[in-house]
């Protein structure tokens, strides 16, 4: 096993932020992880697990052992008339896995096309887009306990999935290395095209017969038109969550702001569009040095090149304070601040 020292994490995070890891290693099997757990460097340091680095902001050098998850493999573990259970190793690139499923006409993940990162991180915040979250097709995951080395299986209810939430962000934070995720996919998919601009995009594509490949392509087209490509401009997607508020808060706001963008939830609360709140606070395209609020999607903070993690974090605090002052709403950061 190779553990390197003093490694730049700039190529390993989509913000393109410079940060030096004290130690860095790559794991590509469960045996490898178990071996690592016995290593003196592991015992003497805290650790940070890294997938694609597309949902983290590195605000300092990492005085820890960074463990890059590189476990590979996609396996069908059960196949019935209607469903197929596919186990995907944590280091597989999420979008490539989605494309693999679409190629085989296994439905359920098509609305989640083009989300950056690795499969192992997908349960961390129950990734979601265009009306679908992974909890909708999640079956189980396997993870290794970082102290005992025990392999544990988590069912859907064990994970306590919520909007951008799971037990792995709270109760079990840093306690497990997720090694694989199994999804229950459909051979006769039902199509989710109600959300956002999917229908219009499908019309524009002249799709006569609906299929998961066309939905995936529609999602890819919409995402590419508004979200900045991290290869061109550093970012981690939505920096904040869309806040959930009580109906009374929504109604009060609506009285003052007639064009407020909000969505009713099943529990009677409302979800506000944080991008709208930020834009209406006058911050769309706002920039402090190389840290900016994206010009097309105000929910995304970007690194124009030379921003530090602290620069982006300070900008995010300015956004939080400005939105709070104008609307009385406290935005919560969605990105993992390290
Ligand atoms: P990382 O950033 O590497 O890690 C995220 C967190 O998970 C860290 O705390 C890390 O320690 C932990 N972690 C990673 N892997 C493991 C593992 N194997 N075991 C245990 N802990 C682990 N997200 C959405 O939900 N919906 C979107 O539509 C969306 N769009 C995006 C668009 C862009 C342009 C970008 C840049 C990001 C977007 N994201 C979106 C956020 C991000 O892509 C997802 O959160 C993704 O799942 C992160 O995967 P990752 O491998 O990069 O995780
Ligand atoms: N809006 C504005 N100004 C902006 C941005 C958005 O007014 O600058 C308003 C618009 O009215 C728009 C509404 O906000 O209709 C919603 O915007 P959009 O459809 O772009 O989605 P979002 O709420 O900003 C969420 C997720 C995304 C996900 C998309 C599509 C969160 C925090 N973000 O963004 O996830 O891809 O919906 O489902 O829930 C991510 O988590 O990183 C991410 C990109």
CSV table of C-alpha atoms and ligand atoms in Angstrom, one decimal:
chain,number,residue,atom,x,y,z
A,1,UNK,CA,0.0,0.0,0.0
A,2,UNK,CA,1.3,3.4,-0.9
A,3,UNK,CA,0.6,6.4,1.3
A,4,UNK,CA,2.0,9.6,-0.1
A,5,UNK,CA,2.6,12.8,1.8
A,6,UNK,CA,2.1,16.5,1.0
A,7,UNK,CA,-0.3,16.0,-1.9
A,8,UNK,CA,-2.1,18.8,-3.6
A,9,UNK,CA,-5.9,18.3,-3.6
A,10,UNK,CA,-6.5,20.8,-6.3
A,11,UNK,CA,-7.1,18.1,-9.0
A,12,UNK,CA,-9.4,16.3,-6.6
A,13,UNK,CA,-12.1,18.9,-5.9
A,14,UNK,CA,-14.4,20.5,-8.4
A,15,UNK,CA,-14.0,23.9,-6.9
A,16,UNK,CA,-10.4,23.7,-8.0
A,17,UNK,CA,-9.3,24.9,-4.6
A,18,UNK,CA,-5.7,24.5,-3.5
A,19,UNK,CA,-5.3,22.5,-0.3
A,20,UNK,CA,-2.4,20.3,0.8
A,21,UNK,CA,-3.2,16.8,2.3
A,22,UNK,CA,-0.7,15.7,4.9
A,23,UNK,CA,-1.2,12.1,3.7
A,24,UNK,CA,-3.0,10.7,0.7
A,25,UNK,CA,-3.9,7.1,-0.4
A,26,UNK,CA,-6.2,5.4,-2.9
A,27,UNK,CA,-8.2,2.3,-2.0
A,28,UNK,CA,-9.5,-0.1,-4.6
A,29,UNK,CA,-10.8,-3.1,-2.7
A,30,UNK,CA,-12.4,-4.0,0.7
A,31,UNK,CA,-9.2,-5.9,1.6
A,32,UNK,CA,-7.2,-2.8,0.9
A,33,UNK,CA,-9.4,-0.7,3.2
A,34,UNK,CA,-9.1,-3.3,6.0
A,35,UNK,CA,-5.3,-3.3,5.5
A,36,UNK,CA,-5.3,0.5,5.7
A,37,UNK,CA,-7.3,0.4,9.0
A,38,UNK,CA,-4.3,-1.4,10.5
A,39,UNK,CA,-1.7,1.1,9.3
A,40,UNK,CA,0.1,3.4,11.9
A,41,UNK,CA,-0.6,6.5,9.8
A,42,UNK,CA,-4.3,5.7,9.8
A,43,UNK,CA,-4.2,5.2,13.6
A,44,UNK,CA,-2.3,8.5,14.2
A,45,UNK,CA,-4.4,10.7,12.0
A,46,UNK,CA,-8.0,11.8,11.4
A,47,UNK,CA,-9.2,10.8,7.9
A,48,UNK,CA,-11.2,12.3,5.1
A,49,UNK,CA,-12.9,10.1,2.5
A,50,UNK,CA,-12.9,11.5,-1.0
A,51,UNK,CA,-15.0,10.5,-3.9
A,52,UNK,CA,-15.1,13.0,-6.8
A,53,UNK,CA,-14.7,16.0,-4.6
A,54,UNK,CA,-17.8,17.6,-6.1
A,55,UNK,CA,-19.7,18.4,-2.9
A,56,UNK,CA,-16.9,19.8,-0.7
A,57,UNK,CA,-15.3,23.1,0.0
A,58,UNK,CA,-11.7,22.8,1.3
A,59,UNK,CA,-11.1,25.8,3.5
A,60,UNK,CA,-7.7,24.8,4.8
A,61,UNK,CA,-4.8,22.3,4.4
A,62,UNK,CA,-5.9,18.9,5.4
A,63,UNK,CA,-3.9,17.7,8.4
A,64,UNK,CA,-5.2,14.2,8.0
A,65,UNK,CA,-5.1,11.1,5.8
A,66,UNK,CA,-7.2,11.6,2.7
A,67,UNK,CA,-8.6,8.3,1.4
A,68,UNK,CA,-9.6,8.4,-2.2
A,69,UNK,CA,-12.2,5.7,-2.9
A,70,UNK,CA,-11.5,3.9,-6.1
A,71,UNK,CA,-13.5,0.7,-5.7
A,72,UNK,CA,-14.8,-0.4,-9.1
A,73,UNK,CA,-17.3,-2.9,-10.5
A,74,UNK,CA,-21.0,-3.1,-11.4
A,75,UNK,CA,-22.8,-6.4,-10.8
A,76,UNK,CA,-26.4,-7.7,-11.2
A,77,UNK,CA,-27.2,-9.5,-8.0
A,78,UNK,CA,-30.8,-10.4,-8.7
A,79,UNK,CA,-33.0,-10.4,-11.8
A,80,UNK,CA,-36.7,-10.9,-11.9
A,81,UNK,CA,-39.4,-10.3,-14.5
A,82,UNK,CA,-40.0,-6.7,-13.4
A,83,UNK,CA,-36.9,-5.6,-11.5
A,84,UNK,CA,-33.2,-5.9,-11.5
A,85,UNK,CA,-31.0,-5.3,-8.5
A,86,UNK,CA,-27.7,-3.7,-9.4
A,87,UNK,CA,-24.8,-3.4,-7.0
A,88,UNK,CA,-22.4,-0.6,-7.9
A,89,UNK,CA,-19.0,-0.2,-6.3
A,90,UNK,CA,-18.4,3.2,-4.5
A,91,UNK,CA,-15.6,4.4,-6.8
A,92,UNK,CA,-17.7,4.1,-10.0
A,93,UNK,CA,-18.4,7.5,-11.6
A,94,UNK,CA,-22.0,8.2,-11.0
A,95,UNK,CA,-22.9,9.5,-14.5
A,96,UNK,CA,-21.1,6.5,-16.1
A,97,UNK,CA,-23.2,4.2,-13.9
A,98,UNK,CA,-26.4,5.9,-14.9
A,99,UNK,CA,-25.4,5.6,-18.6
A,100,UNK,CA,-24.7,1.8,-18.0
A,101,UNK,CA,-28.3,1.4,-16.6
A,102,UNK,CA,-29.8,3.4,-19.5
A,103,UNK,CA,-27.9,1.3,-22.0
A,104,UNK,CA,-29.5,-1.8,-20.6
A,105,UNK,CA,-33.0,-0.1,-20.3
A,106,UNK,CA,-33.0,-0.4,-16.5
A,107,UNK,CA,-35.2,2.5,-15.4
A,108,UNK,CA,-35.1,4.7,-12.3
A,109,UNK,CA,-31.9,6.8,-12.4
A,110,UNK,CA,-32.4,8.6,-15.7
A,111,UNK,CA,-33.5,11.9,-14.1
A,112,UNK,CA,-30.2,11.8,-12.1
A,113,UNK,CA,-28.0,12.0,-15.2
A,114,UNK,CA,-25.0,14.2,-15.3
A,115,UNK,CA,-24.7,14.6,-11.5
A,116,UNK,CA,-20.9,14.7,-10.9
A,117,UNK,CA,-19.1,12.5,-8.3
A,118,UNK,CA,-18.9,8.8,-7.4
A,119,UNK,CA,-21.7,6.3,-6.6
A,120,UNK,CA,-20.3,5.9,-3.0
A,121,UNK,CA,-21.2,9.5,-2.1
A,122,UNK,CA,-24.7,9.3,-3.6
A,123,UNK,CA,-26.4,8.2,-0.4
A,124,UNK,CA,-24.5,10.8,1.7
A,125,UNK,CA,-27.0,13.5,0.8
A,126,UNK,CA,-29.5,11.4,-1.0
A,127,UNK,CA,-28.7,13.1,-4.3
A,128,UNK,CA,-31.6,14.4,-6.2
A,129,UNK,CA,-32.6,16.2,-9.3
A,130,UNK,CA,-35.6,16.7,-11.6
A,131,UNK,CA,-38.2,15.2,-9.3
A,132,UNK,CA,-36.2,12.1,-8.3
A,133,UNK,CA,-33.9,11.2,-5.4
A,134,UNK,CA,-31.8,8.1,-5.0
A,135,UNK,CA,-34.0,7.0,-2.1
A,136,UNK,CA,-36.6,6.2,-4.8
A,137,UNK,CA,-34.5,3.3,-6.2
A,138,UNK,CA,-32.1,2.7,-3.3
A,139,UNK,CA,-32.1,-0.9,-2.0
A,140,UNK,CA,-29.1,-1.2,0.4
A,141,UNK,CA,-25.5,-0.2,0.8
A,142,UNK,CA,-22.4,-1.8,2.3
A,143,UNK,CA,-20.0,0.1,4.4
A,144,UNK,CA,-16.9,-0.6,6.5
A,145,UNK,CA,-16.8,0.8,10.1
A,146,UNK,CA,-13.7,3.0,10.3
A,147,UNK,CA,-12.8,1.9,13.8
A,148,UNK,CA,-13.7,-1.8,13.9
A,149,UNK,CA,-13.3,-2.8,10.2
A,150,UNK,CA,-16.7,-4.5,10.4
A,151,UNK,CA,-18.7,-4.6,7.2
A,152,UNK,CA,-22.3,-3.5,7.7
A,153,UNK,CA,-25.3,-3.5,5.4
A,154,UNK,CA,-27.7,-0.5,5.6
A,155,UNK,CA,-31.3,-0.8,4.4
A,156,UNK,CA,-33.2,2.2,3.1
A,157,UNK,CA,-34.8,2.8,6.5
A,158,UNK,CA,-31.4,2.6,8.3
A,159,UNK,CA,-30.1,5.5,6.1
A,160,UNK,CA,-32.9,7.9,7.2
A,161,UNK,CA,-32.9,9.7,3.9
A,162,UNK,CA,-34.4,13.2,3.6
A,163,UNK,CA,-33.9,16.1,1.3
A,164,UNK,CA,-30.1,16.3,0.9
A,165,UNK,CA,-29.8,14.3,4.2
A,166,UNK,CA,-28.9,10.8,5.5
A,167,UNK,CA,-27.5,9.3,8.7
A,168,UNK,CA,-24.0,9.5,7.2
A,169,UNK,CA,-24.1,13.3,7.5
A,170,UNK,CA,-25.1,13.2,11.1
A,171,UNK,CA,-25.2,10.3,13.5
A,172,UNK,CA,-22.6,8.3,11.5
A,173,UNK,CA,-20.5,11.2,10.2
A,174,UNK,CA,-17.0,9.9,9.4
A,175,UNK,CA,-17.8,6.5,10.9
A,176,UNK,CA,-18.2,4.5,7.7
A,177,UNK,CA,-16.6,4.1,4.4
A,178,UNK,CA,-19.3,3.2,1.9
A,179,UNK,CA,-18.0,0.5,-0.4
A,180,UNK,CA,-21.1,-0.3,-2.6
A,181,UNK,CA,-24.7,0.8,-3.2
A,182,UNK,CA,-27.4,-1.5,-4.6
A,183,UNK,CA,-30.3,-0.1,-6.5
A,184,UNK,CA,-33.6,-1.7,-7.4
A,185,UNK,CA,-34.3,-0.7,-11.0
A,186,UNK,CA,-37.2,-1.3,-13.2
A,187,UNK,CA,-37.5,-3.2,-16.4
A,188,UNK,CA,-40.8,-1.5,-17.2
A,189,UNK,CA,-40.0,2.0,-16.1
A,190,UNK,CA,-42.5,4.7,-15.2
A,191,UNK,CA,-41.4,8.0,-16.5
A,192,UNK,CA,-40.9,11.1,-14.4
A,193,UNK,CA,-41.3,14.1,-16.7
A,194,UNK,CA,-43.5,16.4,-14.6
A,195,UNK,CA,-40.6,18.4,-13.1
A,196,UNK,CA,-39.3,21.7,-14.5
A,197,UNK,CA,-38.6,22.0,-18.2
A,198,UNK,CA,-38.4,18.3,-19.0
A,199,UNK,CA,-41.6,18.2,-21.1
A,200,UNK,CA,-40.6,21.3,-23.1
A,201,UNK,CA,-37.2,19.9,-23.7
A,202,UNK,CA,-38.6,16.5,-24.9
A,203,UNK,CA,-40.9,18.4,-27.2
A,204,UNK,CA,-38.0,20.4,-28.5
A,205,UNK,CA,-36.1,17.1,-29.1
A,206,UNK,CA,-39.1,15.8,-31.2
A,207,UNK,CA,-39.4,12.7,-29.1
A,208,UNK,CA,-42.4,10.6,-30.4
A,209,UNK,CA,-42.0,7.6,-28.2
A,210,UNK,CA,-41.0,8.3,-24.6
A,211,UNK,CA,-38.1,6.2,-23.2
A,212,UNK,CA,-35.5,6.6,-20.4
A,213,UNK,CA,-32.7,7.4,-22.9
A,214,UNK,CA,-34.7,10.4,-24.1
A,215,UNK,CA,-35.4,11.6,-20.6
A,216,UNK,CA,-31.8,11.3,-19.7
A,217,UNK,CA,-30.8,13.3,-22.7
A,218,UNK,CA,-33.4,16.0,-21.9
A,219,UNK,CA,-32.0,16.3,-18.3
A,220,UNK,CA,-28.5,16.5,-19.7
A,221,UNK,CA,-29.5,19.3,-22.1
A,222,UNK,CA,-31.3,21.3,-19.4
A,223,UNK,CA,-28.4,20.9,-16.9
A,224,UNK,CA,-25.8,21.8,-19.5
A,225,UNK,CA,-27.7,25.0,-20.3
A,226,UNK,CA,-27.7,26.4,-16.8
A,227,UNK,CA,-25.2,24.7,-14.5
A,228,UNK,CA,-21.5,25.6,-14.9
A,229,UNK,CA,-19.2,22.8,-16.0
A,230,UNK,CA,-16.6,22.3,-13.2
A,231,UNK,CA,-14.0,21.6,-15.9
A,232,UNK,CA,-14.4,25.2,-17.1
A,233,UNK,CA,-15.3,27.0,-13.8
A,234,UNK,CA,-14.8,25.7,-10.3
A,235,UNK,CA,-18.0,24.9,-8.4
A,236,UNK,CA,-19.8,22.3,-6.3
A,237,UNK,CA,-23.3,22.6,-7.7
A,238,UNK,CA,-25.9,24.2,-5.4
A,239,UNK,CA,-24.1,25.7,-2.5
A,240,UNK,CA,-27.2,26.1,-0.3
A,241,UNK,CA,-30.3,24.0,0.3
A,242,UNK,CA,-33.7,25.2,-0.8
A,243,UNK,CA,-35.2,26.2,2.6
A,244,UNK,CA,-38.3,24.5,3.9
A,245,UNK,CA,-40.7,26.9,5.7
A,246,UNK,CA,-44.0,26.8,7.5
A,247,UNK,CA,-47.1,27.8,5.5
A,248,UNK,CA,-47.5,30.9,7.7
A,249,UNK,CA,-44.0,32.1,6.8
A,250,UNK,CA,-44.7,31.4,3.2
A,251,UNK,CA,-47.9,33.4,3.3
A,252,UNK,CA,-46.3,36.4,5.1
A,253,UNK,CA,-43.5,36.4,2.5
A,254,UNK,CA,-45.9,36.1,-0.4
A,255,UNK,CA,-47.8,39.2,0.9
A,256,UNK,CA,-44.6,41.3,0.6
A,257,UNK,CA,-43.0,39.5,-2.4
A,258,UNK,CA,-45.8,38.6,-4.9
A,259,UNK,CA,-43.6,36.7,-7.3
A,260,UNK,CA,-42.0,34.5,-4.6
A,261,UNK,CA,-41.0,31.1,-6.0
A,262,UNK,CA,-42.1,28.3,-3.7
A,263,UNK,CA,-43.4,24.7,-4.0
A,264,UNK,CA,-46.0,23.2,-1.6
A,265,UNK,CA,-44.8,20.1,0.2
A,266,UNK,CA,-46.9,17.1,1.3
A,267,UNK,CA,-46.4,18.0,5.0
A,268,UNK,CA,-48.1,21.4,4.5
A,269,UNK,CA,-44.8,23.3,4.5
A,270,UNK,CA,-43.3,25.1,1.5
A,271,UNK,CA,-40.0,24.8,-0.2
A,272,UNK,CA,-38.5,28.2,-1.3
A,273,UNK,CA,-36.2,28.5,-4.3
A,274,UNK,CA,-33.0,29.7,-2.7
A,275,UNK,CA,-31.7,30.7,-6.1
A,276,UNK,CA,-34.6,33.2,-6.3
A,277,UNK,CA,-34.0,34.5,-2.8
A,278,UNK,CA,-30.3,35.1,-3.7
A,279,UNK,CA,-31.1,36.7,-7.1
A,280,UNK,CA,-33.8,39.0,-5.5
A,281,UNK,CA,-31.2,40.0,-2.9
A,282,UNK,CA,-29.2,41.5,-5.8
A,283,UNK,CA,-26.4,39.0,-5.6
A,284,UNK,CA,-26.7,37.1,-8.9
A,285,UNK,CA,-23.3,37.6,-10.6
A,286,UNK,CA,-21.9,39.3,-7.5
A,287,UNK,CA,-18.2,38.8,-7.1
A,288,UNK,CA,-15.6,39.3,-4.4
A,289,UNK,CA,-12.2,38.8,-6.1
A,290,UNK,CA,-12.2,35.3,-7.7
A,291,UNK,CA,-15.2,34.1,-5.6
A,292,UNK,CA,-18.5,34.7,-7.3
A,293,UNK,CA,-22.2,34.0,-7.4
A,294,UNK,CA,-22.9,32.4,-10.8
A,295,UNK,CA,-24.4,34.6,-13.4
A,296,UNK,CA,-27.0,32.1,-14.6
A,297,UNK,CA,-27.8,30.2,-11.4
A,298,UNK,CA,-27.5,32.2,-8.2
A,299,UNK,CA,-27.6,29.0,-6.1
A,300,UNK,CA,-24.1,28.1,-7.4
A,301,UNK,CA,-21.0,29.7,-6.0
A,302,UNK,CA,-18.0,29.7,-8.3
A,303,UNK,CA,-14.2,30.0,-8.3
A,304,UNK,CA,-13.1,32.2,-11.2
A,305,UNK,CA,-9.6,30.7,-10.7
A,306,UNK,CA,-7.6,32.0,-7.8
A,307,UNK,CA,-10.2,31.9,-4.9
A,308,UNK,CA,-9.3,30.1,-1.7
A,309,UNK,CA,-11.7,28.0,0.2
A,310,UNK,CA,-11.9,30.8,2.8
A,311,UNK,CA,-12.8,33.3,0.0
A,312,UNK,CA,-15.7,31.1,-1.1
A,313,UNK,CA,-16.8,30.6,2.5
A,314,UNK,CA,-16.7,34.3,3.2
A,315,UNK,CA,-18.8,35.0,0.1
A,316,UNK,CA,-21.3,32.3,1.3
A,317,UNK,CA,-21.5,34.1,4.6
A,318,UNK,CA,-22.2,37.4,2.8
A,319,UNK,CA,-25.0,35.6,0.9
A,320,UNK,CA,-26.5,34.1,4.1
A,321,UNK,CA,-26.5,37.5,5.8
A,322,UNK,CA,-27.9,39.4,2.9
A,323,UNK,CA,-30.8,37.0,2.3
A,324,UNK,CA,-31.5,36.9,6.0
A,325,UNK,CA,-31.7,40.7,6.2
A,326,UNK,CA,-34.0,40.9,3.2
A,327,UNK,CA,-36.3,37.9,3.7
A,328,UNK,CA,-35.7,36.7,7.3
A,329,UNK,CA,-34.7,33.3,5.9
A,330,UNK,CA,-31.6,31.5,7.1
A,331,UNK,CA,-30.0,29.7,4.2
A,332,UNK,CA,-28.3,26.4,5.1
A,333,UNK,CA,-25.1,25.3,3.3
A,334,UNK,CA,-25.5,22.1,1.3
A,335,UNK,CA,-21.8,21.7,0.4
A,336,UNK,CA,-19.6,19.9,3.0
A,337,UNK,CA,-17.3,22.5,4.5
A,338,UNK,CA,-14.0,20.9,5.4
B,1,LIG,P1,-17.3,14.1,-2.5
B,1,LIG,O1,-17.5,15.6,-2.7
B,1,LIG,O2,-16.0,13.5,-2.7
B,1,LIG,O3,-17.7,13.8,-1.0
B,1,LIG,C1,-18.9,14.3,-0.4
B,1,LIG,C2,-19.1,13.9,1.0
B,1,LIG,O4,-19.2,12.5,1.1
B,1,LIG,C3,-17.8,14.1,1.9
B,1,LIG,O5,-18.2,14.4,3.2
B,1,LIG,C4,-17.0,12.8,1.8
B,1,LIG,O6,-16.2,12.7,2.9
B,1,LIG,C5,-18.2,11.8,1.8
B,1,LIG,N1,-17.9,10.6,1.0
B,1,LIG,C6,-17.6,10.5,-0.3
B,1,LIG,N2,-17.5,9.2,-0.6
B,1,LIG,C7,-17.7,8.5,0.5
B,1,LIG,C8,-17.7,7.1,0.7
B,1,LIG,N3,-17.4,6.2,-0.2
B,1,LIG,N4,-18.0,6.7,2.0
B,1,LIG,C9,-18.2,7.6,3.0
B,1,LIG,N5,-18.2,8.9,2.8
B,1,LIG,C10,-18.0,9.3,1.5
B,1,LIG,N6,-26.0,17.0,-6.0
B,1,LIG,C11,-27.3,16.6,-6.1
B,1,LIG,O7,-27.9,16.0,-5.2
B,1,LIG,N7,-28.1,17.0,-7.2
B,1,LIG,C12,-27.6,17.6,-8.2
B,1,LIG,O8,-28.4,17.9,-9.2
B,1,LIG,C13,-26.3,18.0,-8.2
B,1,LIG,N8,-25.7,18.7,-9.2
B,1,LIG,C14,-24.4,19.1,-9.2
B,1,LIG,C15,-23.9,19.8,-10.3
B,1,LIG,C16,-22.6,20.2,-10.3
B,1,LIG,C17,-22.1,21.0,-11.5
B,1,LIG,C18,-21.8,19.9,-9.2
B,1,LIG,C19,-20.3,20.3,-9.2
B,1,LIG,C20,-22.2,19.1,-8.1
B,1,LIG,C21,-23.6,18.7,-8.1
B,1,LIG,N9,-24.2,18.0,-7.0
B,1,LIG,C22,-25.5,17.6,-7.1
B,1,LIG,C23,-23.4,17.7,-5.8
B,1,LIG,C24,-22.5,16.5,-6.0
B,1,LIG,O9,-22.3,16.1,-7.3
B,1,LIG,C25,-23.1,15.3,-5.3
B,1,LIG,O10,-23.3,15.5,-3.9
B,1,LIG,C26,-22.2,14.0,-5.4
B,1,LIG,O11,-22.9,12.9,-4.9
B,1,LIG,C27,-20.9,14.1,-4.6
B,1,LIG,O12,-20.1,13.0,-5.0
B,1,LIG,P2,-18.6,13.0,-4.8
B,1,LIG,O13,-18.1,11.6,-5.1
B,1,LIG,O14,-17.9,14.1,-5.6
B,1,LIG,O15,-18.4,13.3,-3.2
B,2,LIG,N1,-34.2,30.7,-9.6
B,2,LIG,C1,-34.0,32.1,-9.7
B,2,LIG,N2,-32.8,32.6,-9.9
B,2,LIG,C2,-31.7,31.8,-10.0
B,2,LIG,C3,-31.8,30.4,-9.9
B,2,LIG,C4,-33.1,29.9,-9.7
B,2,LIG,O1,-35.0,32.8,-9.7
B,2,LIG,O2,-30.6,32.3,-10.2
B,2,LIG,C5,-35.5,30.2,-9.4
B,2,LIG,C6,-36.3,30.0,-10.7
B,2,LIG,O3,-37.6,30.4,-10.6
B,2,LIG,C7,-36.3,28.5,-10.9
B,2,LIG,C8,-36.2,28.0,-9.4
B,2,LIG,O4,-35.5,28.9,-8.7
B,2,LIG,O5,-37.5,28.1,-11.5
B,2,LIG,C9,-35.6,26.6,-9.3
B,2,LIG,O6,-34.3,26.6,-10.0
B,2,LIG,P1,-33.7,25.3,-10.6
B,2,LIG,O7,-34.8,24.5,-11.4
B,2,LIG,O8,-32.5,25.7,-11.4
B,2,LIG,O9,-33.4,24.4,-9.4
B,2,LIG,P2,-32.8,24.7,-8.0
B,2,LIG,O10,-33.8,24.7,-7.0
B,2,LIG,O11,-31.9,26.0,-8.1
B,2,LIG,C10,-32.4,22.2,-7.4
B,2,LIG,C11,-31.3,21.4,-6.8
B,2,LIG,C12,-30.3,21.0,-7.9
B,2,LIG,C13,-31.0,20.2,-8.9
B,2,LIG,C14,-32.2,21.1,-9.5
B,2,LIG,C15,-33.0,20.3,-10.5
B,2,LIG,C16,-31.1,22.0,-4.5
B,2,LIG,C17,-30.3,22.7,-3.4
B,2,LIG,N3,-30.7,22.1,-5.7
B,2,LIG,O12,-31.8,23.4,-7.8
B,2,LIG,O13,-29.3,20.2,-7.3
B,2,LIG,O14,-30.2,19.8,-9.9
B,2,LIG,O15,-33.0,21.5,-8.4
B,2,LIG,O16,-33.8,19.3,-9.8
B,2,LIG,O17,-32.1,21.3,-4.1
B,2,LIG,C18,-27.1,20.3,-6.2
B,2,LIG,O18,-27.7,19.8,-5.2
B,2,LIG,O19,-25.9,20.6,-6.3
B,2,LIG,C19,-28.0,20.6,-7.4
B,2,LIG,C20,-27.5,21.2,-8.5
